[in-house]
CSV table of C-alpha atoms in Angstrom, one decimal:
chain,number,residue,atom,x,y,z
X,1,UNK,CA,15.5,40.9,33.8
X,2,UNK,CA,17.7,41.6,37.1
X,3,UNK,CA,20.1,39.1,38.5
X,4,UNK,CA,17.7,38.4,41.4
X,5,UNK,CA,14.6,38.2,38.9
X,6,UNK,CA,16.5,35.6,36.9
X,7,UNK,CA,17.6,33.9,39.8
X,8,UNK,CA,14.2,33.4,41.2
X,9,UNK,CA,12.7,32.3,38.0
X,10,UNK,CA,15.5,29.3,37.2
X,11,UNK,CA,15.2,28.4,41.3
X,12,UNK,CA,11.1,28.3,40.7
X,13,UNK,CA,11.7,25.6,38.0
X,14,UNK,CA,11.4,22.0,39.2
X,15,UNK,CA,14.6,20.1,37.8
X,16,UNK,CA,15.3,17.3,40.1
X,17,UNK,CA,14.9,14.2,38.1
X,18,UNK,CA,13.7,15.8,35.1
X,19,UNK,CA,15.6,19.1,33.9
X,20,UNK,CA,13.7,19.4,30.8
X,21,UNK,CA,11.7,22.8,31.9
X,22,UNK,CA,14.9,24.2,33.3
X,23,UNK,CA,17.0,23.6,30.0
X,24,UNK,CA,14.1,25.2,27.8
X,25,UNK,CA,13.7,28.1,29.6
X,26,UNK,CA,17.7,28.5,29.6
X,27,UNK,CA,17.6,27.8,26.0
X,28,UNK,CA,14.9,30.4,25.3
X,29,UNK,CA,16.7,33.1,27.3
X,30,UNK,CA,19.8,33.1,25.5
X,31,UNK,CA,17.9,33.1,22.0
X,32,UNK,CA,15.8,36.1,23.2
X,33,UNK,CA,18.4,38.0,24.9
X,34,UNK,CA,21.7,37.3,22.8
X,35,UNK,CA,22.7,36.8,19.2
X,36,UNK,CA,24.6,33.6,20.3
X,37,UNK,CA,24.9,30.4,18.7
X,38,UNK,CA,22.8,28.3,21.0
X,39,UNK,CA,21.9,24.8,20.9
X,40,UNK,CA,20.2,22.2,23.4
X,41,UNK,CA,21.6,18.7,22.8
X,42,UNK,CA,19.8,15.4,23.0
X,43,UNK,CA,21.1,14.9,26.9
X,44,UNK,CA,19.6,18.4,27.7
X,45,UNK,CA,22.7,20.4,27.8
X,46,UNK,CA,22.4,23.9,27.2
X,47,UNK,CA,25.6,25.3,25.2
X,48,UNK,CA,25.8,28.8,23.9
X,49,UNK,CA,28.6,30.4,22.0
X,50,UNK,CA,29.7,34.1,20.9
X,51,UNK,CA,32.8,36.0,20.0
X,52,UNK,CA,35.8,34.4,18.1
X,53,UNK,CA,39.7,33.5,18.5
X,54,UNK,CA,41.8,30.3,18.8
X,55,UNK,CA,41.3,29.7,22.1
X,56,UNK,CA,37.7,29.2,24.3
X,57,UNK,CA,36.6,30.1,27.8
X,58,UNK,CA,33.7,28.7,29.4
X,59,UNK,CA,31.6,29.8,31.9
X,60,UNK,CA,30.2,26.4,33.3
X,61,UNK,CA,27.3,25.1,35.5
X,62,UNK,CA,24.4,22.8,35.7
X,63,UNK,CA,20.7,23.1,36.0
X,64,UNK,CA,19.9,20.1,37.8
X,65,UNK,CA,19.3,20.1,41.6
X,66,UNK,CA,19.2,17.5,44.3
X,67,UNK,CA,15.5,16.5,45.6
X,68,UNK,CA,13.9,19.5,47.2
X,69,UNK,CA,12.4,19.4,50.9
X,70,UNK,CA,8.7,19.8,51.2
X,71,UNK,CA,9.0,22.9,52.5
X,72,UNK,CA,10.8,24.0,49.2
X,73,UNK,CA,8.0,22.8,46.9
X,74,UNK,CA,4.6,25.3,46.5
X,75,UNK,CA,1.6,23.7,47.5
X,76,UNK,CA,0.6,23.3,44.1
X,77,UNK,CA,3.5,21.3,43.3
X,78,UNK,CA,4.3,22.7,40.3
X,79,UNK,CA,7.3,24.9,41.0
X,80,UNK,CA,9.7,25.4,44.2
X,81,UNK,CA,9.2,28.0,46.6
X,82,UNK,CA,11.8,31.1,46.6
X,83,UNK,CA,11.9,33.6,49.4
X,84,UNK,CA,14.0,36.7,49.4
X,85,UNK,CA,15.0,38.1,53.1
X,86,UNK,CA,17.9,39.8,54.8
X,87,UNK,CA,20.0,40.1,51.6
X,88,UNK,CA,19.6,36.4,50.3
X,89,UNK,CA,17.4,34.2,48.1
X,90,UNK,CA,16.3,31.0,49.7
X,91,UNK,CA,15.0,28.0,48.0
X,92,UNK,CA,16.4,24.7,46.2
X,93,UNK,CA,19.1,25.3,44.1
X,94,UNK,CA,19.9,29.0,45.1
X,95,UNK,CA,23.4,28.0,46.0
X,96,UNK,CA,24.1,24.8,44.0
X,97,UNK,CA,23.8,26.2,41.6
X,98,UNK,CA,21.3,28.3,39.7
X,99,UNK,CA,22.4,31.6,41.6
X,100,UNK,CA,25.9,31.2,39.8
X,101,UNK,CA,23.8,30.3,36.5
X,102,UNK,CA,21.8,33.4,36.5
X,103,UNK,CA,25.2,35.7,37.3
X,104,UNK,CA,27.1,33.5,34.3
X,105,UNK,CA,23.9,33.9,32.0
X,106,UNK,CA,24.0,37.9,32.8
X,107,UNK,CA,27.9,38.2,32.3
X,108,UNK,CA,27.8,36.0,29.0
X,109,UNK,CA,25.2,38.7,27.6
X,110,UNK,CA,26.7,41.8,28.6
X,111,UNK,CA,30.7,40.7,28.0
X,112,UNK,CA,32.7,41.6,24.9
X,113,UNK,CA,34.9,38.6,25.1
X,114,UNK,CA,38.5,38.8,24.6
X,115,UNK,CA,38.3,35.6,22.5
X,116,UNK,CA,35.4,32.9,21.9
X,117,UNK,CA,33.1,32.7,25.1
X,118,UNK,CA,30.8,29.7,26.1
X,119,UNK,CA,28.1,29.3,28.1
X,120,UNK,CA,27.4,25.8,29.2
X,121,UNK,CA,25.0,24.3,31.6
X,122,UNK,CA,24.9,20.3,32.2
X,123,UNK,CA,22.4,18.1,33.5
X,124,UNK,CA,22.9,15.2,35.6
X,125,UNK,CA,25.9,17.0,37.7
X,126,UNK,CA,24.4,15.6,40.9
X,127,UNK,CA,24.2,11.9,39.7
X,128,UNK,CA,27.9,11.3,38.6
X,129,UNK,CA,28.5,14.1,35.9
X,130,UNK,CA,26.1,12.6,33.1
X,131,UNK,CA,25.6,15.9,31.0
X,132,UNK,CA,29.4,16.8,31.3
X,133,UNK,CA,30.8,13.5,30.2
X,134,UNK,CA,28.0,13.3,27.3
X,135,UNK,CA,29.1,17.0,26.2
X,136,UNK,CA,32.9,15.7,26.3
X,137,UNK,CA,32.0,12.8,24.4
X,138,UNK,CA,30.5,15.0,21.5
X,139,UNK,CA,33.7,17.1,21.2
X,140,UNK,CA,32.9,19.7,23.7
X,141,UNK,CA,36.7,20.8,24.4
X,142,UNK,CA,37.2,24.3,25.8
X,143,UNK,CA,40.7,25.4,26.5
X,144,UNK,CA,39.7,26.9,29.6
X,145,UNK,CA,36.7,27.1,32.1
X,146,UNK,CA,35.3,29.1,34.8
X,147,UNK,CA,32.9,26.1,36.8
X,148,UNK,CA,30.6,28.4,38.9
X,149,UNK,CA,30.5,25.7,42.2
X,150,UNK,CA,30.9,27.1,45.5
X,151,UNK,CA,34.2,29.2,46.7
X,152,UNK,CA,32.8,31.7,48.9
X,153,UNK,CA,33.9,31.9,52.6
X,154,UNK,CA,36.7,29.3,52.3
X,155,UNK,CA,39.7,31.7,53.0
X,156,UNK,CA,37.5,34.0,55.4
X,157,UNK,CA,34.3,35.8,55.7
X,158,UNK,CA,32.6,37.6,53.0
X,159,UNK,CA,35.3,36.8,50.3
X,160,UNK,CA,34.6,34.6,47.1
X,161,UNK,CA,38.2,32.8,46.3
X,162,UNK,CA,39.5,31.0,43.2
X,163,UNK,CA,39.6,27.4,43.8
X,164,UNK,CA,42.1,25.7,41.6
X,165,UNK,CA,42.2,22.3,42.6
X,166,UNK,CA,39.4,19.9,44.5
X,167,UNK,CA,39.3,16.3,45.4
X,168,UNK,CA,37.5,13.3,43.4
X,169,UNK,CA,35.7,10.4,44.3
X,170,UNK,CA,36.1,6.9,43.6
X,171,UNK,CA,33.3,4.3,44.9
X,172,UNK,CA,34.1,0.7,45.0
X,173,UNK,CA,32.5,-2.4,45.9
X,174,UNK,CA,34.9,-5.4,47.4
X,175,UNK,CA,33.2,-8.5,47.3
X,176,UNK,CA,34.6,-11.6,49.6
X,177,UNK,CA,33.6,-15.0,47.9
X,178,UNK,CA,34.0,-18.2,50.1
X,179,UNK,CA,32.3,-21.6,50.6
X,180,UNK,CA,28.8,-22.1,52.3
X,181,UNK,CA,28.9,-25.0,55.0
X,182,UNK,CA,26.6,-25.5,57.8
X,183,UNK,CA,27.6,-23.4,60.9
X,184,UNK,CA,28.0,-26.5,63.2
X,185,UNK,CA,30.5,-27.7,60.7
X,186,UNK,CA,32.2,-24.4,60.1
X,187,UNK,CA,35.6,-25.7,59.0
X,188,UNK,CA,34.0,-27.4,56.1
X,189,UNK,CA,33.5,-24.0,54.6
X,190,UNK,CA,35.2,-20.9,53.9
X,191,UNK,CA,33.7,-17.5,55.7
X,192,UNK,CA,33.4,-14.7,53.4
X,193,UNK,CA,32.5,-12.4,56.1
X,194,UNK,CA,36.2,-13.3,57.7
X,195,UNK,CA,37.3,-12.6,54.3
X,196,UNK,CA,36.0,-9.4,54.2
X,197,UNK,CA,36.6,-7.9,57.5
X,198,UNK,CA,40.3,-9.1,56.9
X,199,UNK,CA,40.3,-7.0,53.7
X,200,UNK,CA,38.7,-3.8,55.7
X,201,UNK,CA,41.5,-4.0,58.1
X,202,UNK,CA,44.0,-4.0,54.7
X,203,UNK,CA,41.8,-0.9,53.6
X,204,UNK,CA,42.6,0.6,56.8
X,205,UNK,CA,45.7,0.2,56.7
X,206,UNK,CA,46.1,1.7,53.3
X,207,UNK,CA,48.1,5.4,53.2
X,208,UNK,CA,45.7,7.7,51.1
X,209,UNK,CA,47.9,9.6,48.7
X,210,UNK,CA,48.3,13.9,48.9
X,211,UNK,CA,49.4,17.0,47.0
X,212,UNK,CA,50.2,20.2,47.9
X,213,UNK,CA,48.5,22.9,46.1
X,214,UNK,CA,48.0,26.5,46.8
X,215,UNK,CA,49.7,26.4,50.2
X,216,UNK,CA,47.4,23.5,51.3
X,217,UNK,CA,47.9,19.8,51.7
X,218,UNK,CA,45.0,18.3,50.1
X,219,UNK,CA,44.9,14.7,51.6
X,220,UNK,CA,42.9,11.8,50.3
X,221,UNK,CA,40.9,9.5,52.1
X,222,UNK,CA,39.5,5.9,52.3
X,223,UNK,CA,36.0,5.1,54.0
X,224,UNK,CA,34.2,2.0,54.7
X,225,UNK,CA,30.5,3.0,54.3
X,226,UNK,CA,28.4,-0.4,54.0
X,227,UNK,CA,28.6,-3.9,54.2
X,228,UNK,CA,26.4,-6.9,53.5
X,229,UNK,CA,27.1,-10.6,53.7
X,230,UNK,CA,25.3,-13.9,54.8
X,231,UNK,CA,22.1,-15.7,54.5
X,232,UNK,CA,21.2,-17.3,57.8
X,233,UNK,CA,22.3,-17.7,61.3
X,234,UNK,CA,23.3,-21.4,60.7
X,235,UNK,CA,25.1,-21.0,57.4
X,236,UNK,CA,28.8,-20.3,56.9
X,237,UNK,CA,28.4,-17.3,54.4
X,238,UNK,CA,29.5,-17.7,51.2
X,239,UNK,CA,29.7,-14.1,50.1
X,240,UNK,CA,30.3,-10.6,51.6
X,241,UNK,CA,30.5,-7.3,50.0
X,242,UNK,CA,31.4,-4.0,51.3
X,243,UNK,CA,31.9,-0.3,49.8
X,244,UNK,CA,34.6,2.0,49.8
X,245,UNK,CA,34.3,5.8,49.6
X,246,UNK,CA,37.6,7.0,48.5
X,247,UNK,CA,38.3,10.8,48.0
X,248,UNK,CA,40.9,11.1,45.6
X,249,UNK,CA,43.5,14.0,44.8
X,250,UNK,CA,45.6,15.0,41.7
X,251,UNK,CA,47.9,12.4,40.8
X,252,UNK,CA,48.2,9.1,42.3
X,253,UNK,CA,45.4,7.0,43.8
X,254,UNK,CA,45.2,4.9,47.1
X,255,UNK,CA,46.4,1.1,46.1
X,256,UNK,CA,43.4,-0.6,46.5
X,257,UNK,CA,44.6,-3.3,44.2
X,258,UNK,CA,46.7,-4.4,46.9
X,259,UNK,CA,43.5,-5.4,48.7
X,260,UNK,CA,41.9,-6.8,45.4
X,261,UNK,CA,44.9,-9.1,45.1
X,262,UNK,CA,43.9,-11.1,48.3
X,263,UNK,CA,42.3,-14.5,47.7
X,264,UNK,CA,38.8,-14.8,47.1
X,265,UNK,CA,38.6,-10.9,46.9
X,266,UNK,CA,36.7,-9.0,43.7
X,267,UNK,CA,36.9,-5.4,43.1
X,268,UNK,CA,34.5,-3.0,41.0
X,269,UNK,CA,34.7,0.5,40.4
X,270,UNK,CA,31.4,2.0,40.8
X,271,UNK,CA,32.2,5.4,40.0
X,272,UNK,CA,35.5,7.4,39.6
X,273,UNK,CA,34.8,11.0,39.5
X,274,UNK,CA,38.2,12.6,38.8
X,275,UNK,CA,39.5,15.1,41.0
X,276,UNK,CA,41.0,18.7,39.0
X,277,UNK,CA,44.0,20.8,39.2
X,278,UNK,CA,44.7,23.9,37.3
X,279,UNK,CA,48.1,23.6,35.8
X,280,UNK,CA,48.1,27.1,34.1
X,281,UNK,CA,49.0,29.6,36.8
X,282,UNK,CA,48.8,32.4,34.2
X,283,UNK,CA,44.5,31.5,33.8
X,284,UNK,CA,44.3,31.0,37.7
X,285,UNK,CA,46.1,34.4,38.3
X,286,UNK,CA,43.9,36.3,35.6
X,287,UNK,CA,40.5,34.7,37.3
X,288,UNK,CA,42.0,35.9,40.6
X,289,UNK,CA,42.8,39.5,39.2
X,290,UNK,CA,39.1,39.7,38.2
X,291,UNK,CA,37.8,38.2,41.4
X,292,UNK,CA,40.0,40.9,43.4
X,293,UNK,CA,38.4,43.6,41.2
X,294,UNK,CA,34.8,42.9,41.9
X,295,UNK,CA,35.1,42.8,45.7
X,296,UNK,CA,36.4,44.7,48.7
X,297,UNK,CA,37.9,41.5,50.3
X,298,UNK,CA,41.4,39.7,49.2
X,299,UNK,CA,40.5,36.4,47.4
X,300,UNK,CA,43.0,33.8,47.3
X,301,UNK,CA,43.5,30.6,45.5
X,302,UNK,CA,42.1,28.0,47.7
X,303,UNK,CA,41.3,23.8,47.3
X,304,UNK,CA,38.0,22.3,47.3
X,305,UNK,CA,37.0,19.0,49.3
X,306,UNK,CA,33.9,18.2,46.8
X,307,UNK,CA,34.3,16.6,43.5
X,308,UNK,CA,32.3,19.0,40.6
X,309,UNK,CA,32.0,18.8,36.8
X,310,UNK,CA,35.7,20.5,36.7
X,311,UNK,CA,36.9,17.0,37.5
X,312,UNK,CA,35.4,15.9,34.0
X,313,UNK,CA,36.4,18.6,32.4
X,314,UNK,CA,40.2,18.8,33.5
X,315,UNK,CA,40.6,14.9,32.8
X,316,UNK,CA,39.6,15.9,29.1
X,317,UNK,CA,42.3,18.6,29.0
X,318,UNK,CA,40.5,21.7,29.9
X,319,UNK,CA,42.3,24.0,32.4
X,320,UNK,CA,39.5,24.6,35.4
X,321,UNK,CA,39.3,26.9,38.0
X,322,UNK,CA,36.0,26.9,40.4
X,323,UNK,CA,34.6,30.9,41.4
X,324,UNK,CA,30.6,30.9,42.8
X,325,UNK,CA,28.7,32.2,45.4
X,326,UNK,CA,27.7,29.0,47.7
X,327,UNK,CA,29.4,29.0,50.7
X,328,UNK,CA,30.4,25.7,52.9
X,329,UNK,CA,27.4,24.0,54.7
X,330,UNK,CA,24.7,25.8,52.1
X,331,UNK,CA,24.4,23.3,49.4
X,332,UNK,CA,21.4,20.3,49.5
X,333,UNK,CA,20.3,21.4,52.6
X,334,UNK,CA,16.6,22.3,53.6
X,335,UNK,CA,17.1,26.1,53.9
X,336,UNK,CA,19.6,26.5,51.0
X,337,UNK,CA,20.5,30.1,50.3
X,338,UNK,CA,22.6,32.2,48.7
X,339,UNK,CA,24.0,36.0,49.2
X,340,UNK,CA,22.4,38.5,46.7
X,341,UNK,CA,25.6,40.7,46.8
X,342,UNK,CA,27.9,37.5,46.2
X,343,UNK,CA,25.7,36.6,43.0
X,344,UNK,CA,26.7,40.3,41.9
X,345,UNK,CA,30.1,39.8,42.8
X,346,UNK,CA,30.1,36.7,40.9
X,347,UNK,CA,28.4,38.2,37.7
X,348,UNK,CA,30.9,41.2,37.6
X,349,UNK,CA,33.9,38.5,37.8
X,350,UNK,CA,32.7,36.4,35.2
X,351,UNK,CA,32.4,39.4,33.1
X,352,UNK,CA,36.0,41.0,33.7
X,353,UNK,CA,37.5,37.2,33.2
X,354,UNK,CA,35.8,36.9,29.8
X,355,UNK,CA,36.7,40.5,28.9
X,356,UNK,CA,40.4,39.8,29.5
X,357,UNK,CA,41.0,36.0,28.9
X,358,UNK,CA,42.5,34.9,26.8
X,359,UNK,CA,45.1,37.8,26.4
X,360,UNK,CA,46.4,39.0,23.2
X,361,UNK,CA,49.0,36.7,22.2
């Protein structure tokens, strides 16, 4: 099965909401095509191991996708459509990220690894890293990982770079509590909306942290995205809640606790997806060397604005980089696509990295 055929097969399998069929395919393919130790855990994650050594390199991806557009589903409703034209494959999941999964599968099969090599595909990445977190809780702890999320066309056109850091995401709800009263006697109550808007002004005045990585400044952000409060037009509101989307960077977080310390304000963290930064320069350089040998362009170390499963792995102690075919603006779109040439580039890079890392000690 060629890389294009394998990608088409993976992409055609529906895996929005229920990743079972895609996981079964991955498990079956690995058992048929390799002599690796293969298992699919109770969460649906698929993990295969081959080779041996004191240190492990993992090729990591996920087989869930976001909900497809109607045009990306076959008329029968039992599979996703896949089209090939102008050197690209079109369909839900081609870029994010079944194309890189296919490249990693073939690299895993064909490589003669320098140490233990792992292929890992997680469920639930699109809904907060459910599969990665489960696997980590069960002891998944490779020393190194190449996560196949998008890193193509960051430093320039037709180049697949090596991302060595990315932002995380902390989603919070801040709830202002007051005292209800009739609006005709407003002074008898405590207006929760006023407290909430004062707190929002405080959020807007907070300085998000930043960090310098790979010659770039990765800057965090704070954005109020939703607000809800009040019960009637003539009642002083007793409660008003607003949400904050915070893009975090490796290191410090924005001091939202200063807002939570205000009278009548309650702070709840709804999601905290960690940022990632590779601290092992030798590993980052080795993957960059493999990437350079696999393409005519000159890839660079770059940073990435989006959170990925690399954040969970990094937070657990794995040194991670990101290298994959998806380009900015491709994932989650109604005309999502991936370059076939770049898929081949990724396959070769993954194989080269697996055969050279970890180096002989």
